[in-house]
């Protein structure tokens, strides 16, 4: 069974961490992944850096630029991940923009993911309709789950469509914004979380964007299966380096 | 016969589409569902045509460039978009889009700009309609296009420097898209070229198509036929070219010539000649030709002209190139600058450096004496005076 599906069945709120591969140092990828698993993180999104990350705020943009400057490439990332499944068992998802995947070759990319043991892909700028028409068959052939985003502005009708196209979970963007834009949740988020919960979707939701600490994690997971921390984790890495990971994770999970 | 217009799915051949994050879906979809309907409404057309006539100053003349024609031994007509209010063709699109934004109930306008012409054209129509205007502009472009920055400020716009990446048009576009993601409900994004997710390339091309619509009528008056043998335009993203080609796209009697910026030379690593250097990929929500590394990272282009300094090209143009319908020529900084001086001295018209690229082809490509060649004179050179001064020690 897909590792993500298995993880979603566990009776707990899931903590997922996003990091940009190649940041802070080119060769930190393996260490970051192992440390995250050892500190109790449930799922990891490995960011494939892109030169023009449209949906990202300044923090992830800067980490992507630095990672590319450090020499990160798609091929390099795959090299670093080879053998990762000998020691790491939690779900690993690659998150990135579609152009680097397209240039690597969609099928070659998917095959490489399968060989390594990647469980899913999040490609925010690959639209649902394109995915279904051109890429779904390939992604599925290599056992990759595609995770789609919904936002507070997504219509109920489209949410149902996305739910139907999903195979593991739905990435629930907490507010209509770029990553790292927000620090607190308010009434608008509460109403949104309630609306989605009331829809009783087939697939569980994991909340992302704006989760930075224990209180936002708790709030985001009241009615959902879990939450993803990205920008706040990158900020911590910038300030404290990989030595800071364990303290950061234990501060989220009280 | 091949069709070079957009299809119902938003593609030109294999190029186009809407590769956007879900955050932008509601706005882009709202636009997609409504733009043709709104543009077809009689009161929209009436308002659009009236502003083009009385505010922009259309129709712009189609001028027979006698001395220039004699020099190159062919018949050269200049479509004088440089005489539009604000000094370039860009305003045709911003007039259309501001009317669109009002009908969609938006009251905050954002735009990206390279040379500053689109920024000025957007700031102008926002002043005209009393709407709030924020223009993103690369930090490098802010330095080299200072007069246009001042104009935008005078018109009441806020100019926000794009400090990421190459700090030029590509990055200004990224910042504008990020602003839109963060301000979906009240904001309309006026894209300045035939780039971005569908329906933008088609909508902008339609607003700019007034250029070739007028050429048809004007050429008929002068030459007794509606179509030239060639229509020539410079291409950065490609909006003036799209407007100049639009009504001739499916007429095989008209040769389409697209002129890109070779910068310091196509193979120097400092170029913006997308058709020569680009591969298919995704930029700013569109599948098109773009300059990128083998790894799919978008590379930083170079041209002396801020308006051509873009690593992609609109999907319509990518299709014209890939299908062989368009003839693509790359012109270096040096040749463009010299053509700018040449037109100034021969015809008394100082062109924008973007436009100078299109004018430079006559030194490189022969035409027959009886050929009728229409060059879209997309903008005037006032904004580029500093660059001309520095380049020629004027």
XYZ file of C-alpha atoms in Angstrom:
648
model
C 0.000 0.000 0.000
C 1.086 3.553 -0.674
C 3.001 4.912 2.333
C 0.873 8.098 2.330
C -2.390 6.144 2.523
C -0.984 4.101 5.377
C 0.145 7.195 7.234
C -3.251 8.845 6.821
C -4.853 5.870 8.584
C -2.851 6.438 11.763
C -4.882 7.819 14.623
C -3.058 11.126 15.035
C -2.697 14.592 13.590
C 0.062 14.529 11.007
C 2.951 16.937 10.993
C 4.486 17.423 7.583
C 7.591 19.506 6.898
C 8.591 21.216 3.653
C 12.202 22.025 2.965
C 14.001 23.263 -0.122
C 16.507 20.705 -1.370
C 20.006 22.157 -1.509
C 19.414 24.621 1.312
C 21.149 25.711 3.500
C 23.906 23.555 1.983
C 23.873 21.480 -1.163
C 24.418 18.186 0.626
C 22.064 18.627 3.597
C 19.192 16.723 1.953
C 19.818 13.312 3.497
C 20.611 14.685 6.953
C 17.488 16.843 6.991
C 15.251 13.957 5.955
C 16.700 11.537 8.525
C 16.605 14.092 11.320
C 12.984 14.931 10.541
C 11.998 11.274 10.680
C 13.922 10.733 13.911
C 12.235 13.706 15.573
C 8.786 12.300 14.839
C 7.738 14.131 11.691
C 5.109 12.143 9.787
C 5.681 13.198 6.204
C 8.193 15.260 4.230
C 7.831 17.516 1.220
C 11.126 17.812 -0.572
C 11.169 21.085 -2.487
C 12.737 20.928 -5.930
C 14.004 24.491 -6.330
C 12.854 26.625 -9.271
C 14.116 29.949 -10.573
C 10.659 31.530 -10.729
C 8.507 30.205 -7.877
C 5.260 32.121 -8.490
C 3.293 30.820 -5.529
C 6.023 31.411 -2.978
C 6.703 34.309 -0.680
C 10.153 35.787 0.046
C 11.391 33.043 2.432
C 10.985 30.093 0.082
C 12.026 32.225 -2.904
C 15.291 33.079 -1.190
C 15.927 29.451 -0.214
C 15.273 28.348 -3.810
C 17.654 30.945 -5.197
C 20.307 29.906 -2.670
C 19.775 26.202 -3.420
C 20.198 26.770 -7.164
C 23.251 28.876 -6.444
C 24.623 25.998 -4.334
C 24.337 23.784 -7.408
C 21.103 21.901 -6.848
C 19.603 20.301 -9.963
C 16.965 17.649 -10.563
C 19.660 15.075 -11.327
C 21.620 16.036 -8.219
C 18.539 15.659 -6.020
C 17.834 12.202 -7.405
C 21.455 11.224 -6.732
C 21.178 12.426 -3.148
C 17.968 10.470 -2.624
C 19.281 7.189 -3.956
C 19.254 4.638 -1.164
C 17.158 6.872 1.115
C 14.623 4.066 1.570
C 17.251 1.906 3.292
C 16.800 4.070 6.356
C 13.727 6.283 5.954
C 10.206 4.889 6.030
C 7.875 7.919 6.284
C 6.158 9.234 3.126
C 8.321 11.416 0.902
C 6.694 13.831 -1.528
C 8.441 15.977 -4.115
C 7.044 19.484 -4.369
C 8.059 21.793 -7.156
C 7.046 23.647 -10.267
C 6.191 21.858 -13.461
C 8.878 23.213 -15.799
C 11.869 21.316 -14.309
C 9.775 18.115 -14.443
C 8.877 18.802 -18.068
C 12.532 19.350 -18.994
C 13.665 16.183 -17.199
C 10.961 14.342 -19.135
C 7.712 13.590 -17.317
C 7.979 9.828 -17.683
C 11.701 9.725 -16.821
C 10.978 11.881 -13.766
C 8.185 9.609 -12.577
C 10.276 6.495 -13.112
C 13.145 7.965 -11.112
C 10.711 8.838 -8.313
C 9.458 5.285 -8.229
C 12.981 3.825 -8.200
C 13.888 6.009 -5.236
C 10.673 5.441 -3.330
C 8.965 8.807 -3.670
C 5.265 8.506 -2.827
C 3.706 11.598 -4.308
C 4.060 14.854 -6.206
C 2.791 18.368 -5.540
C 3.136 20.531 -8.649
C 1.139 23.689 -7.946
C 1.280 25.037 -11.492
C 0.175 21.825 -13.172
C -3.567 22.407 -13.520
C -6.094 19.702 -12.838
C -7.412 19.612 -16.400
C -3.934 19.229 -17.933
C -3.077 16.557 -15.404
C -6.148 14.540 -16.198
C -5.823 14.857 -19.933
C -2.082 14.324 -20.349
C -0.264 13.127 -17.250
C -2.481 11.149 -14.920
C -1.800 7.804 -16.589
C 1.973 8.283 -16.369
C 1.970 9.388 -12.735
C -0.220 6.453 -11.771
C 1.860 3.982 -13.749
C 4.776 4.783 -11.448
C 2.690 4.667 -8.285
C 2.817 8.400 -7.627
C -0.031 10.127 -5.871
C -0.694 13.644 -7.135
C -1.774 16.059 -4.446
C -3.909 19.044 -5.457
C -4.412 22.356 -3.720
C -7.660 23.994 -2.690
C -7.997 27.523 -1.303
C -10.733 29.507 0.470
C -11.736 30.806 -2.978
C -12.131 27.366 -4.549
C -15.780 26.674 -5.335
C -17.552 23.674 -3.776
C -18.026 22.232 -7.222
C -14.323 22.376 -8.000
C -13.430 20.996 -4.568
C -15.584 17.950 -5.360
C -13.785 17.587 -8.687
C -10.394 17.779 -6.973
C -11.543 15.313 -4.325
C -12.518 12.887 -7.069
C -9.154 13.288 -8.812
C -7.192 12.796 -5.585
C -5.823 9.495 -4.341
C -4.376 10.361 -0.915
C -5.002 13.773 0.617
C -5.991 17.301 -0.381
C -3.566 20.157 0.265
C -5.720 22.783 1.889
C -4.151 26.224 1.457
C -5.153 28.169 4.580
C -5.662 31.546 2.936
C -5.487 32.982 -0.554
C -1.859 33.976 -0.416
C 1.692 33.065 -1.325
C 3.650 30.913 1.133
C 4.740 32.392 4.426
C 2.467 35.405 4.110
C 0.487 35.032 7.273
C 1.157 34.655 10.964
C -2.222 34.215 12.631
C -5.456 32.453 11.910
C -8.749 34.274 12.390
C -12.449 34.018 11.759
C -12.017 33.699 8.010
C -9.909 30.558 8.422
C -12.284 29.115 10.984
C -15.220 29.579 8.626
C -13.237 28.014 5.791
C -12.145 25.022 7.892
C -15.770 24.507 8.994
C -17.059 24.754 5.427
C -14.624 22.110 4.188
C -15.278 19.829 7.156
C -19.011 20.034 6.447
C -18.446 18.901 2.872
C -17.418 15.442 4.132
C -14.930 14.857 1.367
C -13.640 11.394 0.482
C -10.029 12.387 1.072
C -8.563 13.860 4.238
C -7.165 17.388 4.188
C -3.758 18.569 5.261
C -3.451 22.321 5.816
C -0.551 24.371 4.529
C 0.525 28.060 4.340
C 0.694 30.102 7.537
C 1.488 27.313 10.012
C 4.505 28.323 12.049
C 4.188 27.166 15.648
C 2.313 24.949 18.110
C -0.791 27.133 18.276
C -1.254 27.525 14.526
C -0.581 23.787 14.108
C -3.207 22.956 16.677
C -5.752 25.339 15.172
C -5.160 24.080 11.635
C -5.578 20.448 12.636
C -8.733 20.799 14.753
C -10.884 19.658 11.848
C -8.290 18.298 9.448
C -5.858 15.402 9.341
C -2.672 17.385 9.595
C -0.635 20.416 8.682
C 2.443 21.347 6.690
C 5.117 23.749 7.850
C 7.341 25.283 5.192
C 8.455 28.900 5.468
C 8.787 28.813 9.271
C 11.002 25.727 9.006
C 13.173 27.398 6.336
C 13.470 30.505 8.514
C 14.622 28.336 11.399
C 17.208 26.665 9.135
C 18.474 30.075 8.068
C 18.879 31.173 11.672
C 20.043 27.985 13.368
C 21.057 25.554 10.655
C 20.271 21.834 10.739
C 21.262 21.668 14.423
C 18.032 23.510 15.180
C 15.703 20.904 13.663
C 15.051 18.791 16.716
C 14.174 21.733 18.990
C 11.928 23.211 16.316
C 9.958 20.003 15.827
C 9.499 19.439 19.559
C 8.230 23.012 19.921
C 5.417 22.271 17.436
C 4.281 19.028 19.027
C 3.719 19.782 22.642
C -5.524 25.697 -44.023
C -3.870 26.107 -40.670
C -5.477 28.356 -38.110
C -3.130 30.612 -36.184
C -5.714 31.926 -33.754
C -6.271 30.494 -30.318
C -8.407 27.340 -30.036
C -11.266 26.776 -27.596
C -8.899 25.240 -25.029
C -6.625 28.252 -25.010
C -3.864 26.847 -27.199
C -2.031 27.967 -30.311
C -0.883 24.624 -31.685
C 0.892 23.049 -28.731
C 1.510 26.404 -27.030
C -0.589 28.260 -24.479
C -2.919 26.925 -21.794
C -3.174 28.115 -18.205
C -0.442 26.638 -15.990
C -1.365 28.494 -12.855
C -1.473 27.617 -9.174
C -4.933 26.907 -7.785
C -4.852 30.232 -5.920
C -5.249 32.068 -9.235
C -7.844 29.715 -10.692
C -10.980 31.658 -9.646
C -9.813 34.923 -11.208
C -8.388 33.470 -14.394
C -11.469 31.295 -14.812
C -13.772 34.283 -14.219
C -11.913 36.148 -16.931
C -11.939 33.172 -19.287
C -15.672 32.730 -18.965
C -16.448 36.397 -19.450
C -13.909 38.119 -21.668
C -15.429 37.306 -25.061
C -18.938 38.008 -23.836
C -17.950 41.363 -22.331
C -15.912 42.367 -25.380
C -18.911 41.651 -27.600
C -21.292 43.859 -25.613
C -22.297 46.931 -27.643
C -21.795 49.355 -24.754
C -18.333 47.916 -24.091
C -17.379 48.324 -27.742
C -18.805 51.833 -27.800
C -16.783 52.893 -24.755
C -13.637 51.178 -26.089
C -13.878 52.709 -29.558
C -14.661 56.139 -28.220
C -11.636 56.144 -25.908
C -9.373 54.827 -28.672
C -10.537 57.659 -30.896
C -10.780 60.599 -28.531
C -8.278 59.716 -25.816
C -5.618 57.605 -27.541
C -5.856 59.501 -30.828
C -6.692 56.638 -33.166
C -6.552 55.856 -35.964
C -2.797 56.305 -35.981
C -1.392 57.188 -39.412
C -0.002 54.659 -41.851
C 2.905 56.670 -43.169
C 4.779 55.967 -46.403
C 8.462 56.395 -45.466
C 9.722 57.773 -48.752
C 13.404 58.309 -47.989
C 13.710 55.116 -46.005
C 12.032 53.253 -48.893
C 14.402 54.758 -51.425
C 17.383 53.849 -49.333
C 16.353 50.186 -49.129
C 14.748 50.005 -52.561
C 11.369 48.722 -51.409
C 8.053 50.237 -50.285
C 8.105 50.774 -46.534
C 5.079 51.925 -44.589
C 5.288 52.805 -40.922
C 2.281 52.213 -38.700
C 2.643 55.107 -36.313
C 1.791 53.573 -32.929
C 4.413 55.930 -31.504
C 1.791 58.656 -31.934
C -0.636 57.009 -29.532
C -1.217 58.857 -26.285
C 1.594 57.804 -23.901
C 3.906 57.105 -26.821
C 3.391 53.448 -27.675
C 0.846 50.820 -28.656
C 0.572 49.596 -25.044
C -2.366 51.893 -24.285
C -4.667 50.044 -26.734
C -4.575 47.088 -24.372
C -4.770 49.008 -21.106
C -7.865 50.896 -22.287
C -9.502 47.580 -23.099
C -8.465 45.910 -19.877
C -9.454 48.781 -17.594
C -12.951 48.659 -19.088
C -12.892 44.893 -18.560
C -11.769 45.331 -14.931
C -14.618 47.754 -14.260
C -17.148 45.328 -15.662
C -15.702 42.574 -13.465
C -16.144 44.842 -10.435
C -12.429 45.203 -9.643
C -11.156 48.439 -8.156
C -7.447 47.786 -7.657
C -5.151 47.405 -10.661
C -1.720 45.820 -10.813
C 0.685 45.610 -13.740
C 4.233 44.604 -14.592
C 6.454 46.675 -16.798
C 9.801 46.364 -18.544
C 10.580 49.521 -20.489
C 7.954 51.333 -18.484
C 5.630 51.856 -21.456
C 3.038 49.401 -20.211
C 3.396 50.782 -16.692
C 2.760 54.294 -17.951
C -0.153 53.117 -20.099
C -1.666 51.347 -17.086
C -1.086 54.279 -14.725
C -2.705 56.526 -17.333
C -5.935 54.571 -17.641
C -6.104 54.145 -13.855
C -5.890 57.913 -13.491
C -8.558 58.230 -16.159
C -10.892 55.857 -14.320
C -9.909 56.803 -10.769
C -8.632 53.324 -9.852
C -5.739 52.447 -7.570
C -2.648 51.395 -9.514
C 0.424 49.408 -8.458
C 3.149 48.775 -11.035
C 5.916 46.213 -10.527
C 9.147 47.053 -12.279
C 12.577 45.417 -12.127
C 15.122 47.345 -10.114
C 17.507 47.434 -13.097
C 14.756 48.741 -15.384
C 13.860 51.442 -12.863
C 17.404 52.738 -13.267
C 17.516 52.623 -17.063
C 13.998 53.961 -17.635
C 13.910 56.775 -15.086
C 11.658 59.127 -17.098
C 8.906 56.513 -17.282
C 9.150 55.892 -13.532
C 8.619 59.600 -12.969
C 5.650 59.611 -15.338
C 3.994 56.750 -13.471
C 4.452 58.570 -10.190
C 2.981 61.770 -11.631
C -0.012 59.737 -12.767
C -0.578 58.605 -9.199
C 0.705 55.028 -9.464
C 2.839 53.263 -6.900
C 5.963 51.794 -8.492
C 7.268 48.749 -6.617
C 10.789 47.561 -7.454
C 11.191 43.841 -8.213
C 14.376 42.848 -6.456
C 14.481 39.123 -7.150
C 16.303 37.256 -9.927
C 17.592 39.366 -12.802
C 15.548 42.348 -11.529
C 13.997 42.942 -14.949
C 10.675 42.209 -16.694
C 10.536 38.483 -15.837
C 10.865 39.233 -12.140
C 8.448 42.152 -12.265
C 5.925 39.704 -13.755
C 6.575 37.188 -10.945
C 5.973 39.903 -8.363
C 2.756 41.046 -10.047
C 1.470 37.455 -10.077
C 2.332 37.092 -6.373
C 0.471 40.309 -5.626
C -2.547 38.928 -7.478
C -2.446 35.697 -5.457
C -2.489 37.779 -2.277
C -5.236 40.189 -3.434
C -7.584 38.084 -5.507
C -10.948 39.513 -4.718
C -10.575 43.213 -5.502
C -7.693 43.182 -7.985
C -7.389 42.884 -11.747
C -3.984 42.160 -13.243
C -3.453 44.081 -16.491
C -0.819 41.985 -18.253
C 0.965 44.111 -20.826
C 1.785 41.544 -23.441
C 0.400 38.465 -25.176
C 1.846 36.289 -22.431
C 0.503 34.678 -19.265
C -2.257 32.130 -18.799
C -5.146 31.822 -21.231
C -7.180 33.979 -21.859
C -4.601 36.752 -21.527
C -2.678 36.146 -24.770
C -5.901 36.111 -26.771
C -7.511 39.016 -24.936
C -4.446 41.246 -25.310
C -4.073 40.262 -28.980
C -7.722 41.173 -29.573
C -7.328 44.585 -27.930
C -4.188 45.202 -29.991
C -5.781 43.920 -33.198
C -7.011 47.456 -33.866
C -3.528 47.994 -35.340
C -3.955 45.564 -38.240
C -7.620 46.477 -38.601
C -6.550 50.038 -39.358
C -3.666 48.935 -41.573
C -6.169 47.085 -43.775
C -8.295 50.165 -44.347
C -5.372 52.573 -44.691
C -3.403 50.384 -47.065
C -6.504 49.935 -49.175
C -6.761 53.714 -49.501
C -3.121 54.050 -50.515
C -2.422 50.890 -52.493
C -5.839 49.584 -53.433
C -5.379 46.411 -51.450
C -5.817 45.516 -47.807
C -2.798 43.320 -47.351
C 0.926 44.108 -47.527
C 3.494 41.576 -48.693
C 5.135 41.675 -45.286
C 4.266 42.903 -41.835
C 7.230 43.449 -39.542
C 7.294 43.931 -35.770
C 9.660 43.551 -32.861
C 8.854 40.804 -30.379
C 9.624 40.765 -26.667
C 6.503 39.180 -25.257
C 4.930 40.162 -28.556
C 1.916 42.439 -28.072
C 2.601 45.007 -30.786
C 3.462 42.166 -33.142
C 0.268 40.292 -32.275
C -1.766 43.408 -33.029
C 0.034 44.076 -36.311
C -0.267 40.464 -37.486
C -3.725 39.724 -36.138
C -5.918 40.201 -39.214
C -3.255 38.727 -41.485
C -2.495 35.580 -39.498
C -4.514 33.311 -41.738
C -3.725 35.110 -45.001
C -0.839 33.236 -46.651
C -0.184 36.166 -49.003
C 1.183 38.168 -46.079
C 4.655 37.325 -44.842
C 4.990 37.667 -41.087
C 8.361 38.852 -39.823
C 9.160 38.810 -36.113
C 12.273 40.604 -34.910
C 13.845 39.539 -31.640
C 16.671 41.051 -29.643
C 19.980 39.262 -30.175
C 21.556 41.448 -27.492
C 25.318 41.243 -27.869
C 24.900 38.299 -30.268
C 22.891 35.080 -30.122
C 25.808 32.960 -28.955
C 27.314 35.390 -26.471
C 25.189 34.363 -23.513
C 23.820 37.909 -23.460
C 20.768 37.709 -25.670
C 16.986 37.681 -25.593
C 16.423 35.849 -28.904
C 13.913 33.340 -27.591
C 13.092 31.564 -30.840
C 16.789 30.826 -31.437
C 17.719 29.984 -27.862
C 14.480 28.772 -26.303
C 12.858 25.412 -25.749
C 9.261 24.579 -24.923
C 8.437 25.024 -21.269
C 6.272 26.902 -18.795
C 6.707 30.580 -17.971
C 4.221 32.868 -16.246
C 1.379 30.395 -16.657
C 1.856 29.643 -20.332
C 3.405 26.743 -22.224
C 5.615 28.423 -24.764
C 9.184 28.825 -25.971
C 11.488 30.105 -23.289
C 15.159 30.465 -22.554
C 16.122 28.004 -19.872
C 18.862 25.732 -18.611
C 18.867 21.999 -19.382
C 17.465 21.628 -15.884
C 14.416 23.793 -16.600
C 15.517 26.907 -14.719
C 14.535 30.086 -16.557
C 17.621 32.012 -17.623
C 18.202 35.719 -17.436
C 17.951 37.392 -20.817
C 19.805 40.441 -21.985
C 18.954 43.227 -24.401
C 19.819 46.917 -24.491
C 16.078 47.386 -24.852
C 14.161 46.883 -21.617
C 10.980 46.054 -23.548
C 12.572 43.078 -25.326
C 14.436 41.799 -22.274
C 12.153 38.824 -21.670
C 13.145 35.117 -21.691
C 9.880 33.931 -23.231
C 7.589 34.836 -26.083
C 3.796 34.769 -26.292
C 2.304 31.382 -27.262
C 0.920 32.823 -30.520
C 4.446 33.704 -31.592
C 5.863 30.364 -30.433
C 3.326 28.752 -32.730
C 4.154 31.103 -35.632
C 7.794 30.104 -35.193
C 7.313 26.363 -34.721
C 4.891 26.099 -37.633
C 7.131 28.112 -39.948
C 4.370 30.687 -40.526
C 6.566 33.479 -39.176
C 10.073 34.429 -40.239
C 12.142 35.149 -37.124
C 15.153 37.437 -37.272
C 17.444 38.409 -34.370
C 19.018 41.868 -34.313
C 21.940 42.898 -32.111
C 22.045 45.934 -29.831
C 24.497 47.592 -32.206
C 22.426 47.107 -35.345
C 19.273 48.238 -33.574
C 20.891 51.381 -32.208
C 22.203 52.292 -35.644
C 18.775 51.723 -37.207
C 17.308 54.075 -34.598
C 19.694 56.810 -35.688
C 19.039 56.005 -39.352
C 15.266 56.416 -39.061
C 15.735 59.638 -37.083
C 17.934 61.110 -39.814
C 15.989 59.784 -42.807
C 12.436 60.372 -41.646
C 12.590 62.680 -38.637
C 11.162 60.029 -36.345
C 13.063 58.920 -33.230
C 11.922 55.367 -32.512
C 11.930 53.417 -29.252
C 14.902 51.039 -29.116
C 12.465 48.102 -29.198
C 11.137 49.365 -32.525
C 14.661 50.052 -33.795
C 15.199 46.288 -33.821
C 12.397 45.903 -36.378
C 13.806 48.727 -38.502
C 17.266 47.129 -38.564
C 16.187 44.210 -40.736
C 16.398 46.300 -43.916
C 20.190 46.311 -43.603
C 20.172 42.510 -43.433
C 17.291 41.218 -45.467
C 16.593 42.324 -49.032
C 13.043 42.973 -50.239
C 11.856 43.327 -53.817
C 11.334 46.887 -55.115
C 7.582 46.323 -55.428
C 7.143 44.652 -52.060
C 4.895 46.500 -49.663
C 6.411 46.174 -46.200
C 4.537 47.500 -43.182
C 6.652 48.027 -40.069
C 4.817 48.521 -36.839
C 6.457 51.574 -35.318
C 5.467 50.473 -31.848
C 6.851 53.319 -29.753
C 8.693 56.577 -29.696
C 12.225 57.027 -28.449
C 11.867 59.762 -25.828
C 12.093 57.247 -22.989
C 15.347 55.921 -24.476
C 17.165 59.222 -24.852
C 19.577 58.408 -22.044
C 20.479 55.112 -23.676
C 20.951 56.781 -27.068
C 23.029 59.544 -25.427
C 25.293 57.067 -23.621
C 25.651 54.792 -26.631
C 26.554 57.451 -29.195
C 28.070 60.060 -26.847
C 25.492 62.535 -28.136
